[in-house]
Coordinates of N, CA and C in Angstrom, one line a residue:
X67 N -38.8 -103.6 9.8 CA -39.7 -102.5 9.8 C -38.9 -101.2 9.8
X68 N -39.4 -100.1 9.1 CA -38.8 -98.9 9.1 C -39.0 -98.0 10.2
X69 N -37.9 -97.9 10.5 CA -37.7 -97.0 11.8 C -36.1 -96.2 11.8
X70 N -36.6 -94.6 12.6 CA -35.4 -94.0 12.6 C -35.2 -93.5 13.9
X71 N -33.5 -93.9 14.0 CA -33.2 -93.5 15.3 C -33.2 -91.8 16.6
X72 N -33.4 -92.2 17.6 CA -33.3 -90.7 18.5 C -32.3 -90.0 18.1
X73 N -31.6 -90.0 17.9 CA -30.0 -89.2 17.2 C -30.4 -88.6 16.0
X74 N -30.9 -89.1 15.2 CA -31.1 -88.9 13.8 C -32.3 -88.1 13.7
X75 N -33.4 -89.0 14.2 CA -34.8 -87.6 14.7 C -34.7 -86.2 15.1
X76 N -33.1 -86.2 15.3 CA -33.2 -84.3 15.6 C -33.2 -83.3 14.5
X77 N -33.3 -84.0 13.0 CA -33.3 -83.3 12.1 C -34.7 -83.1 11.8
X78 N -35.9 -83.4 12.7 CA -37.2 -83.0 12.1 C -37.4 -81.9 12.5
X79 N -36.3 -82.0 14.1 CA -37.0 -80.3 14.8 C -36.4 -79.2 14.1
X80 N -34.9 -79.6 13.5 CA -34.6 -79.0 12.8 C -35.0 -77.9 11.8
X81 N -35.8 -79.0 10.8 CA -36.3 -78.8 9.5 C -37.8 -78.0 10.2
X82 N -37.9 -78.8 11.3 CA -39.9 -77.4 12.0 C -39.4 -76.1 12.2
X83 N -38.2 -76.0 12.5 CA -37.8 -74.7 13.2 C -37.7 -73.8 11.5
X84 N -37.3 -74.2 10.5 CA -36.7 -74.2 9.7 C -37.8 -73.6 8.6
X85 N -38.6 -74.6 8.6 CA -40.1 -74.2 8.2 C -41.2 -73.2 8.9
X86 N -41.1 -73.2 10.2 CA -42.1 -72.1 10.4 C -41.1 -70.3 10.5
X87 N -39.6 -70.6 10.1 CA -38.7 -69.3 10.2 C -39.1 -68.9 8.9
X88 N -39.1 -69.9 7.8 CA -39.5 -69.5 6.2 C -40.8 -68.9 6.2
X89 N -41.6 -69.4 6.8 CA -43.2 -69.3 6.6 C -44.0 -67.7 7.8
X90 N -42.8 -67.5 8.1 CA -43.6 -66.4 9.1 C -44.5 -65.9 8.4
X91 N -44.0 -64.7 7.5 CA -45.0 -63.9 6.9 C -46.0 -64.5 6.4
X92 N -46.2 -65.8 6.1 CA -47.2 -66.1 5.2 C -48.2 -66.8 6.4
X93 N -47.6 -66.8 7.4 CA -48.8 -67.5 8.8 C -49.7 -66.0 8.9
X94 N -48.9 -64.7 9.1 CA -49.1 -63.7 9.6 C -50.5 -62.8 8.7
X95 N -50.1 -63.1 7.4 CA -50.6 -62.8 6.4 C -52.4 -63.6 6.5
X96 N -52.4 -64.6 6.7 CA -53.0 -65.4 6.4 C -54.3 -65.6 7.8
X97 N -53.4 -65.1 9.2 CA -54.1 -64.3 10.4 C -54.5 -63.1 10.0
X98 N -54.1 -62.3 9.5 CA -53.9 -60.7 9.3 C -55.5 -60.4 8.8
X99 N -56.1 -61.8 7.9 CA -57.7 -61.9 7.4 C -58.5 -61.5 8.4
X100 N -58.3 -62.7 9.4 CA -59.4 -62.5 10.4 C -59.0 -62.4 11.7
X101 N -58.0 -62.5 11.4 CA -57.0 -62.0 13.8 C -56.3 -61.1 13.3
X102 N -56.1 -61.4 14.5 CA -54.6 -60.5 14.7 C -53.0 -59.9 14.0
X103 N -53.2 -61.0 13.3 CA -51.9 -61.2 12.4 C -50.8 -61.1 12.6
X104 N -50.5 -61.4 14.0 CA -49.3 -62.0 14.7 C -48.8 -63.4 15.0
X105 N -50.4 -64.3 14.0 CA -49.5 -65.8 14.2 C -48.1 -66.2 14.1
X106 N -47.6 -65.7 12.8 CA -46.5 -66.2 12.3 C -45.2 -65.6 12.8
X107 N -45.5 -64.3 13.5 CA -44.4 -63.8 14.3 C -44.2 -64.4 15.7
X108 N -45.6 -64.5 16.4 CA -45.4 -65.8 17.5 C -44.7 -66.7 17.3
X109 N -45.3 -67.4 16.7 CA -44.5 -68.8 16.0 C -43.1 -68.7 15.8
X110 N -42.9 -68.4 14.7 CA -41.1 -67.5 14.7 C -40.7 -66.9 15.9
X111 N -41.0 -66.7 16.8 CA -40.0 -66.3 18.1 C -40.3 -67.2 18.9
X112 N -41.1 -68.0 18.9 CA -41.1 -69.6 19.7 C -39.9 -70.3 19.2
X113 N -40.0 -70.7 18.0 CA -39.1 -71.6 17.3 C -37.7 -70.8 17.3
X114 N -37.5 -69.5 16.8 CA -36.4 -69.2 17.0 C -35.8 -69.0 18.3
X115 N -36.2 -68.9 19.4 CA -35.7 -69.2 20.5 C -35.5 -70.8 21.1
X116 N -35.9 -71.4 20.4 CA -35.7 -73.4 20.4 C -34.3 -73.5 20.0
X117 N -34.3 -73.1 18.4 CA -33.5 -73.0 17.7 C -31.9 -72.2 18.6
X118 N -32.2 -71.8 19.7 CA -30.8 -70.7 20.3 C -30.5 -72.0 21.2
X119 N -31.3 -72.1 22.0 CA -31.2 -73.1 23.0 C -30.8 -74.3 22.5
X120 N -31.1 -74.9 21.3 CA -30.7 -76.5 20.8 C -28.8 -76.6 20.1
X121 N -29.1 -74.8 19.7 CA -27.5 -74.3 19.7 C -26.5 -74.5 20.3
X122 N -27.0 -73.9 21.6 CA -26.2 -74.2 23.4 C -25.9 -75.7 23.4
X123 N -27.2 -76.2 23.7 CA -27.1 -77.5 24.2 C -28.2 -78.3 23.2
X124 N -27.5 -78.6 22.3 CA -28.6 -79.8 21.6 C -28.6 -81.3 21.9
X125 N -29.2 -82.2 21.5 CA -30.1 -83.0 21.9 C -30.4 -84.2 20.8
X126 N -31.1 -85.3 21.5 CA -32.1 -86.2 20.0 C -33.2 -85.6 20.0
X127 N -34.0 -86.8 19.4 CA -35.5 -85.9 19.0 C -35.9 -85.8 19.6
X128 N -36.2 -87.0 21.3 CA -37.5 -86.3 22.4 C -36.7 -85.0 22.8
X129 N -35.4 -85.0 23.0 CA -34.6 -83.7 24.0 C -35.3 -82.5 22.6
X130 N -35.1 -82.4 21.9 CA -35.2 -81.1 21.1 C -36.9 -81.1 21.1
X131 N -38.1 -82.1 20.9 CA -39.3 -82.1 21.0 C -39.9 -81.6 22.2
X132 N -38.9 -81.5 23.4 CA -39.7 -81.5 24.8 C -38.9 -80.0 24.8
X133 N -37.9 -79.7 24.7 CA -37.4 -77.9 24.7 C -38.4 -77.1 23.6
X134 N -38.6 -77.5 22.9 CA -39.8 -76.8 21.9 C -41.2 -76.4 22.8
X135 N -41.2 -77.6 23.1 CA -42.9 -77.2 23.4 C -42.7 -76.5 24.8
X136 N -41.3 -76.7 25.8 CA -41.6 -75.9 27.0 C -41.7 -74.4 27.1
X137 N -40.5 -74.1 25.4 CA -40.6 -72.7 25.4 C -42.1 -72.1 24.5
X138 N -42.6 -73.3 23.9 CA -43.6 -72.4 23.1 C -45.0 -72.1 24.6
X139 N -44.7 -73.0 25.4 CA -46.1 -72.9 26.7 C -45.3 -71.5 27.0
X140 N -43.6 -71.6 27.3 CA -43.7 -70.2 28.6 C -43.6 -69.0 27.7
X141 N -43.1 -69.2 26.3 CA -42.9 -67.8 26.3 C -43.6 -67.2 25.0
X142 N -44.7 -68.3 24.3 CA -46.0 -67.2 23.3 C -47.0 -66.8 24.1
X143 N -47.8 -66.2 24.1 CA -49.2 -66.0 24.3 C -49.9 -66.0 23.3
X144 N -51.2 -65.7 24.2 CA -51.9 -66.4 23.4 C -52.6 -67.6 23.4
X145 N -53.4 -68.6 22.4 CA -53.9 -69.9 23.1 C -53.2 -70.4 22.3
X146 N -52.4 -70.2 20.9 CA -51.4 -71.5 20.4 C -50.3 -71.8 21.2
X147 N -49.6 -71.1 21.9 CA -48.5 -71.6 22.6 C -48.6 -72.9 23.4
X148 N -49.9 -72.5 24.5 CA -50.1 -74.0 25.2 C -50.4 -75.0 24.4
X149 N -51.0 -74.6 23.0 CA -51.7 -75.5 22.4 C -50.4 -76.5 21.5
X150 N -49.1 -75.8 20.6 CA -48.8 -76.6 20.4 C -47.6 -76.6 21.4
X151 N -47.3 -75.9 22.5 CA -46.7 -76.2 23.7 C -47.1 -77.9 24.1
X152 N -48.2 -78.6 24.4 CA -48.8 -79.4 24.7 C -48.6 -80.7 23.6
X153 N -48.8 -79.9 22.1 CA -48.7 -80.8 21.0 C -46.8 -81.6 21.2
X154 N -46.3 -80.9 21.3 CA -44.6 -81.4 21.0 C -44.2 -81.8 22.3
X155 N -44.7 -81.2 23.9 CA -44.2 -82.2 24.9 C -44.8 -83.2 25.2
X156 N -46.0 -84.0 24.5 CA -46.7 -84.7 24.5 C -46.0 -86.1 23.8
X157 N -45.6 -85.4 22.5 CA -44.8 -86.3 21.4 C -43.8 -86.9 22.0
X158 N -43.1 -85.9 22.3 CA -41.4 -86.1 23.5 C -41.8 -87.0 24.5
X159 N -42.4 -86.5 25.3 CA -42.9 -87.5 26.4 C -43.0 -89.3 25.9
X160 N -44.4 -89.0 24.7 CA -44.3 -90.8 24.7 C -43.5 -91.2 24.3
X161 N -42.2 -90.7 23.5 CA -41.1 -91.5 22.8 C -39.8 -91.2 23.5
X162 N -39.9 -90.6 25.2 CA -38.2 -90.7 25.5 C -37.9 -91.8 26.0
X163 N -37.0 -92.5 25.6 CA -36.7 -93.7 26.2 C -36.6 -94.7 25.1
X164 N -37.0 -94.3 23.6 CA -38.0 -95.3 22.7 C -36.2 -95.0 21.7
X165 N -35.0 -96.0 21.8 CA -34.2 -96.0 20.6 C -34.6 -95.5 19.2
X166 N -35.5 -96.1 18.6 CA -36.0 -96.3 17.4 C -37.0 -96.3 17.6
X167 N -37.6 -95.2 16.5 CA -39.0 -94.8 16.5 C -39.5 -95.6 15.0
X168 N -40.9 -96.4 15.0 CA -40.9 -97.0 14.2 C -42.9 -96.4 13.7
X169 N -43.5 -97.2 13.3 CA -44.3 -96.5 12.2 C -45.6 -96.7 14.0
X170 N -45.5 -97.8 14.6 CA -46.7 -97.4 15.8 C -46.1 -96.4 16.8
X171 N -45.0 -96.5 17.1 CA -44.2 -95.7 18.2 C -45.0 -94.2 17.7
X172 N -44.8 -93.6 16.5 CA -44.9 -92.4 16.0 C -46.5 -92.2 16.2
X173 N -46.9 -93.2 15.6 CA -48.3 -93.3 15.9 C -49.4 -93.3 17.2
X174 N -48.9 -93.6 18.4 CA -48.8 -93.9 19.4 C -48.6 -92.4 20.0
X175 N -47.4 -91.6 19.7 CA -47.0 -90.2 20.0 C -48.0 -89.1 19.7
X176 N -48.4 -89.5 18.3 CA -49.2 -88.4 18.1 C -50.4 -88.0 18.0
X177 N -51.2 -89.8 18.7 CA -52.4 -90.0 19.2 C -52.4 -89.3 21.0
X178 N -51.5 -89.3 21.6 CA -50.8 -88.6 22.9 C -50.6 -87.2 22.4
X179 N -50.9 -86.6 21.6 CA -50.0 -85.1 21.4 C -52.0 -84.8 21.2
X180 N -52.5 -85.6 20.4 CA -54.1 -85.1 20.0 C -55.1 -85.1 21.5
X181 N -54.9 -86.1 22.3 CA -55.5 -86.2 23.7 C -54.7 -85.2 24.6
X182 N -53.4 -84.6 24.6 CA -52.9 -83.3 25.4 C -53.6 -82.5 25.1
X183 N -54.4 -82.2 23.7 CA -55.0 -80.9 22.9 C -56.7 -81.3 23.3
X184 N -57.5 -82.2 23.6 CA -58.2 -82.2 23.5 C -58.6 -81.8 25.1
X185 N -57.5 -82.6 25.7 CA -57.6 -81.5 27.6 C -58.1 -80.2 27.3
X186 N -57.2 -79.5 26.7 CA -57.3 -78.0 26.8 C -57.7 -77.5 26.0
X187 N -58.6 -78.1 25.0 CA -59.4 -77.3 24.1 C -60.8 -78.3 23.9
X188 N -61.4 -77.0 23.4 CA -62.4 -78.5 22.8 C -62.7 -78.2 21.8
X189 N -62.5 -77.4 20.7 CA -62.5 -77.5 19.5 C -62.4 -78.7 18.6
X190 N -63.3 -78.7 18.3 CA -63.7 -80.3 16.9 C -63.1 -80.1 15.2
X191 N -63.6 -81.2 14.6 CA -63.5 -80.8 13.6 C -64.8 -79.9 13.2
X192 N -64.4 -79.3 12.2 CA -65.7 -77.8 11.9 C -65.8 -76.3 12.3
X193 N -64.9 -76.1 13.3 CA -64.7 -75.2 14.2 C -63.8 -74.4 13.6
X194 N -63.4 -74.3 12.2 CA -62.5 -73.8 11.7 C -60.7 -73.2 12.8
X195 N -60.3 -74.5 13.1 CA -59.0 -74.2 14.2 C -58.0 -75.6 13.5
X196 N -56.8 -75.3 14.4 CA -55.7 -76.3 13.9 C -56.3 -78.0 14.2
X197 N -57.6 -77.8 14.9 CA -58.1 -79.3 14.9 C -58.6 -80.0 13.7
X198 N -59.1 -79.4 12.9 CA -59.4 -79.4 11.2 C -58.8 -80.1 10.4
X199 N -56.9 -79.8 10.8 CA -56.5 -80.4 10.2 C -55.6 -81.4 10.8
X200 N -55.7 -81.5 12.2 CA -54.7 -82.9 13.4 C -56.3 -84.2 13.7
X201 N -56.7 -83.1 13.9 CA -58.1 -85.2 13.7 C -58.0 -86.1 12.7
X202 N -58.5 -85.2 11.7 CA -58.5 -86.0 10.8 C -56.9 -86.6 9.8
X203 N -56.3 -86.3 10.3 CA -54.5 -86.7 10.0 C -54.3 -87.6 11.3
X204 N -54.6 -87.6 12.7 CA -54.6 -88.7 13.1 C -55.6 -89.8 12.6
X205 N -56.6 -89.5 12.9 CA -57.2 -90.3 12.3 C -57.1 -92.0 10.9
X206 N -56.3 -90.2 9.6 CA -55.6 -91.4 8.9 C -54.8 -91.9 8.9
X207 N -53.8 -91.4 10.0 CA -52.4 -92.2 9.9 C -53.2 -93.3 10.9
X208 N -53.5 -93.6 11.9 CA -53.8 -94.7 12.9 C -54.6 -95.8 11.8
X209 N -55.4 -95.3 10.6 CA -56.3 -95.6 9.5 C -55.4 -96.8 9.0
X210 N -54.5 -96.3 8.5 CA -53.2 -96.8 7.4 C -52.5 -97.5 8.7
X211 N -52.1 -97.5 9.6 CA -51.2 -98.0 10.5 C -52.1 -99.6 10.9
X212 N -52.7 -99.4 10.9 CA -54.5 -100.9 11.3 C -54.3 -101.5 10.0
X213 N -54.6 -101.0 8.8 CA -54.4 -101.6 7.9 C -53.1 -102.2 7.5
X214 N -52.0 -102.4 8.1 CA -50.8 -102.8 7.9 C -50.1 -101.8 6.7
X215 N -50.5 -100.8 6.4 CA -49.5 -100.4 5.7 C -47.8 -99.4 6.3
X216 N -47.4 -99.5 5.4 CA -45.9 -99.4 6.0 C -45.8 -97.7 6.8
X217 N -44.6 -97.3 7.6 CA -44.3 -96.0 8.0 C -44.0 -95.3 7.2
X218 N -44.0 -95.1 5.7 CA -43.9 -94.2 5.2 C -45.5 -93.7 4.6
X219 N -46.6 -94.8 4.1 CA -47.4 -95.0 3.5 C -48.7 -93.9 4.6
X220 N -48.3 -94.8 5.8 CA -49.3 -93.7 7.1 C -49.0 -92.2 7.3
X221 N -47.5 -92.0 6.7 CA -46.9 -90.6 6.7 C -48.2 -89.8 5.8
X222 N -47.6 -90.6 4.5 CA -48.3 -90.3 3.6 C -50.4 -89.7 3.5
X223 N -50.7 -90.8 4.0 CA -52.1 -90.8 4.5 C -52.1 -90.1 5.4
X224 N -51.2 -89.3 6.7 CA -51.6 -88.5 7.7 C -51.5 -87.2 6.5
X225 N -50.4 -87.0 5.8 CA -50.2 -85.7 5.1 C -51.4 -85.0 4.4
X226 N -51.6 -86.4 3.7 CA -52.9 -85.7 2.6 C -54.1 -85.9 3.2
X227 N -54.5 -86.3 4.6 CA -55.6 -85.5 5.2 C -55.4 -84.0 6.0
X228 N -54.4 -84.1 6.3 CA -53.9 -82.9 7.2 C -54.1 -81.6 6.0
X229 N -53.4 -82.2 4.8 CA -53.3 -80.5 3.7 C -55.4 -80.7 3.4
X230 N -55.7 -81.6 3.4 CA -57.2 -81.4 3.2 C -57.8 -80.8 4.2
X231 N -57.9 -81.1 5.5 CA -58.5 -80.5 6.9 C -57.9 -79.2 6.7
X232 N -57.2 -78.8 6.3 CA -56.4 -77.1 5.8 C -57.1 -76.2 5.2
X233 N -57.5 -76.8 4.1 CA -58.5 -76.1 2.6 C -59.8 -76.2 3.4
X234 N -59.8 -77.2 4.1 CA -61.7 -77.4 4.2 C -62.0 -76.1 5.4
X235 N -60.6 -75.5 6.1 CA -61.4 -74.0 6.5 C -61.7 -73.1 6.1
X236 N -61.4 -73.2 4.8 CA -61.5 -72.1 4.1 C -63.5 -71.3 3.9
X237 N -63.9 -72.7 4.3 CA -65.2 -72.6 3.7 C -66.0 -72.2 5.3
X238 N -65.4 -72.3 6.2 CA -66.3 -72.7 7.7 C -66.1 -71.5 8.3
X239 N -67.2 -71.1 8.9 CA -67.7 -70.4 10.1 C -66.6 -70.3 10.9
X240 N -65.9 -69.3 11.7 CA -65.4 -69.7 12.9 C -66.3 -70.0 14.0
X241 N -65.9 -70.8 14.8 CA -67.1 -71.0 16.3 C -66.3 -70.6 17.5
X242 N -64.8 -70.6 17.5 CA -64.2 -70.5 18.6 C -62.7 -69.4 18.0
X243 N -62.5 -69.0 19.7 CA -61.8 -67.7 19.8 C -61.8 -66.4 19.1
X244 N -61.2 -65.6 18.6 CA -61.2 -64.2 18.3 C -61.7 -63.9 16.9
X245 N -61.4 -64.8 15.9 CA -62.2 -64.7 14.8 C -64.1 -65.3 14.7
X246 N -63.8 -65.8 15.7 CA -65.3 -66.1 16.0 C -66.7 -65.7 15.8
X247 N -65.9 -63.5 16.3 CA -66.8 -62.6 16.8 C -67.2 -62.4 15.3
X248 N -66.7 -62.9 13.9 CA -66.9 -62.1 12.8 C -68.0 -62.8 12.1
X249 N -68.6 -64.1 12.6 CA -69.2 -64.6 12.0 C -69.1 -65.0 10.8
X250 N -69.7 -64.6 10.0 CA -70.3 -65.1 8.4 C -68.8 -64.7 7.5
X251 N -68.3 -63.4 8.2 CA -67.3 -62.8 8.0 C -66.1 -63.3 7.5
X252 N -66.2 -64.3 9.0 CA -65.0 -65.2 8.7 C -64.7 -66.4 7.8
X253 N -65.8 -66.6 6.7 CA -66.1 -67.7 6.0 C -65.1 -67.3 4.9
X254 N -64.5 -67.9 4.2 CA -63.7 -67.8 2.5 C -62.1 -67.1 3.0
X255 N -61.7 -67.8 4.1 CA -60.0 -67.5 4.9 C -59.6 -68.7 5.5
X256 N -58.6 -69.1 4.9 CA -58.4 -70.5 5.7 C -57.7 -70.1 7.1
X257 N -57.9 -70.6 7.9 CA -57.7 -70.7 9.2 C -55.9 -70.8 9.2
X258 N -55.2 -69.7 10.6 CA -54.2 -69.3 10.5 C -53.6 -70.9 11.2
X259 N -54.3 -71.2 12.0 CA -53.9 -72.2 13.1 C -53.8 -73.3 12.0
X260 N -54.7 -74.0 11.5 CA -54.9 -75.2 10.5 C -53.8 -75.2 9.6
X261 N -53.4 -73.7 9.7 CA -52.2 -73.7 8.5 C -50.7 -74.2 8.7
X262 N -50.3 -73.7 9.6 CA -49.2 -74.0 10.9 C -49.4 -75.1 11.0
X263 N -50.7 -75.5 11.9 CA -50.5 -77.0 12.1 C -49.8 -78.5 10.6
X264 N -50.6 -77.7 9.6 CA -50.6 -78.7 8.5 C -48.3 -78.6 8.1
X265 N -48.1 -77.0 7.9 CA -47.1 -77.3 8.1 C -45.8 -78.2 8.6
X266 N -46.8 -77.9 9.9 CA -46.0 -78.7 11.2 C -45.7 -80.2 10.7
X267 N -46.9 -80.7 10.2 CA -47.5 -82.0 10.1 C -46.9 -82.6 8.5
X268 N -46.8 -81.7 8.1 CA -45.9 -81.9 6.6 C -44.4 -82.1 6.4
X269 N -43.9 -81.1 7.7 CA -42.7 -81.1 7.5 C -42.2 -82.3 8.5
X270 N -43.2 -82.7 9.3 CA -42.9 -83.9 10.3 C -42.3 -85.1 8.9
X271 N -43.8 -85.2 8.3 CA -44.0 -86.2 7.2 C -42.6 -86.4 6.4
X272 N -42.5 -85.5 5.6 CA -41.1 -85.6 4.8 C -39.5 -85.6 5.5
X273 N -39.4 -84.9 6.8 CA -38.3 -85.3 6.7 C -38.4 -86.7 7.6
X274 N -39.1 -87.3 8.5 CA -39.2 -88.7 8.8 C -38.8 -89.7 7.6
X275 N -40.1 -89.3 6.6 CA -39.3 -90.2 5.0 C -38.1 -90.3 4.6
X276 N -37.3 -89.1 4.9 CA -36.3 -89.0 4.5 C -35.6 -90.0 5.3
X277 N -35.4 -89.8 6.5 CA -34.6 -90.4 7.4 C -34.9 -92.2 7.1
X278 N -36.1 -92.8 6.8 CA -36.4 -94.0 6.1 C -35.7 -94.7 5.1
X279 N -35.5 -93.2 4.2 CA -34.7 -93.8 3.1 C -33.4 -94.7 3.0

């Protein structure tokens, strides 16, 4: 079965850190519609402060997965920090200990990263938020993983529901937090969170593959 090792897994935090430093502006931009427009600078000073720390002292994947999310709880504000604070030490959590991460192990992780998020939020799908596009990407990786298909294939199936759960804010109402107040307003902007998340969730996807190959 395909599976890649704790050593090797440190190149996804890598490649996250790496991706949300490229993507600032365009998170920011893309808040700037209907918030605040300081997603993607949050983000970017979360991650680039991971990225100092894994400098000093780096790590495998749970050690770089669980320094991510502790600095994104202590030092963003805001409700995404705890949120994907929660998402990444959730991840780390189910897999320290785990040599080789294989297609349920991952699966397993990021059904634990979706129930950390559902503690502290309750945002659904519809709600136009980063839940939009993590349900239904769990959903089909656990989908594909039942059906016996391989660790790359459930990558694949979480990906292309996650970039779908992305677009489909584009069309929805906000119901929850600060874009909320705008109502009808906020309809024809895709959601800053859903974007990031799908990111997140993309860039997990591909460089995992990689490491497969």
């Amino acid at each position: 079965m395909e599976k890649f090792t704790q050593e090797a897994g440190s190149l996804v935090v890598d490649r996250l850190i790496l991706a949300i430093q490229e993507n600032k502006q365009y998170l920011s931009d893309i808040d700037g519609a209907i918030g605040d427009g300081d997603h993607g600078i949050n983000m970017n000073k979360g991650f680039t402060l991971c990225r100092e720390a894994l400098d000093k002292q780096p790590g495998d994947f749970t050690y770089g997965l669980k320094t991510l999310g502790k600095i994104l709880m202590m030092k963003i504000g805001g409700s995404m920090g705890p949120l994907y604070g929660k998402f990444f030490l959730s991840i780390g959590k189910a897999l320290e200990g785990v040599p080789e991460i294989g297609r349920d192990e991952f699966g397993q992780a990021l059904k634990a990263a979706l129930d950390a998020i559902h503690a502290i939020s309750p945002a659904q799908v519809g709600d136009k938020t980063l839940m939009d596009v993590l349900i239904p990407a769990d959903e089909a990786y656990s989908g594909a993983a039942a059906d016996g298909l391989s660790f790359e294939a459930a990558l694949d199936a979480m990906d292309a529901a996650a970039l779908k759960g992305r677009d489909s804010t584009v069309d929805m109402v906000a119901k929850l937090g600060r874009s909320s107040r705008l109502g009808e307003r906020s309809r024809g902007v895709m959601d800053a969170g859903s974007a990031s998340c799908y990111l997140i969730l993309h860039t997990m996807a591909d460089t995992i593959k990689e490491l497969l190959a």
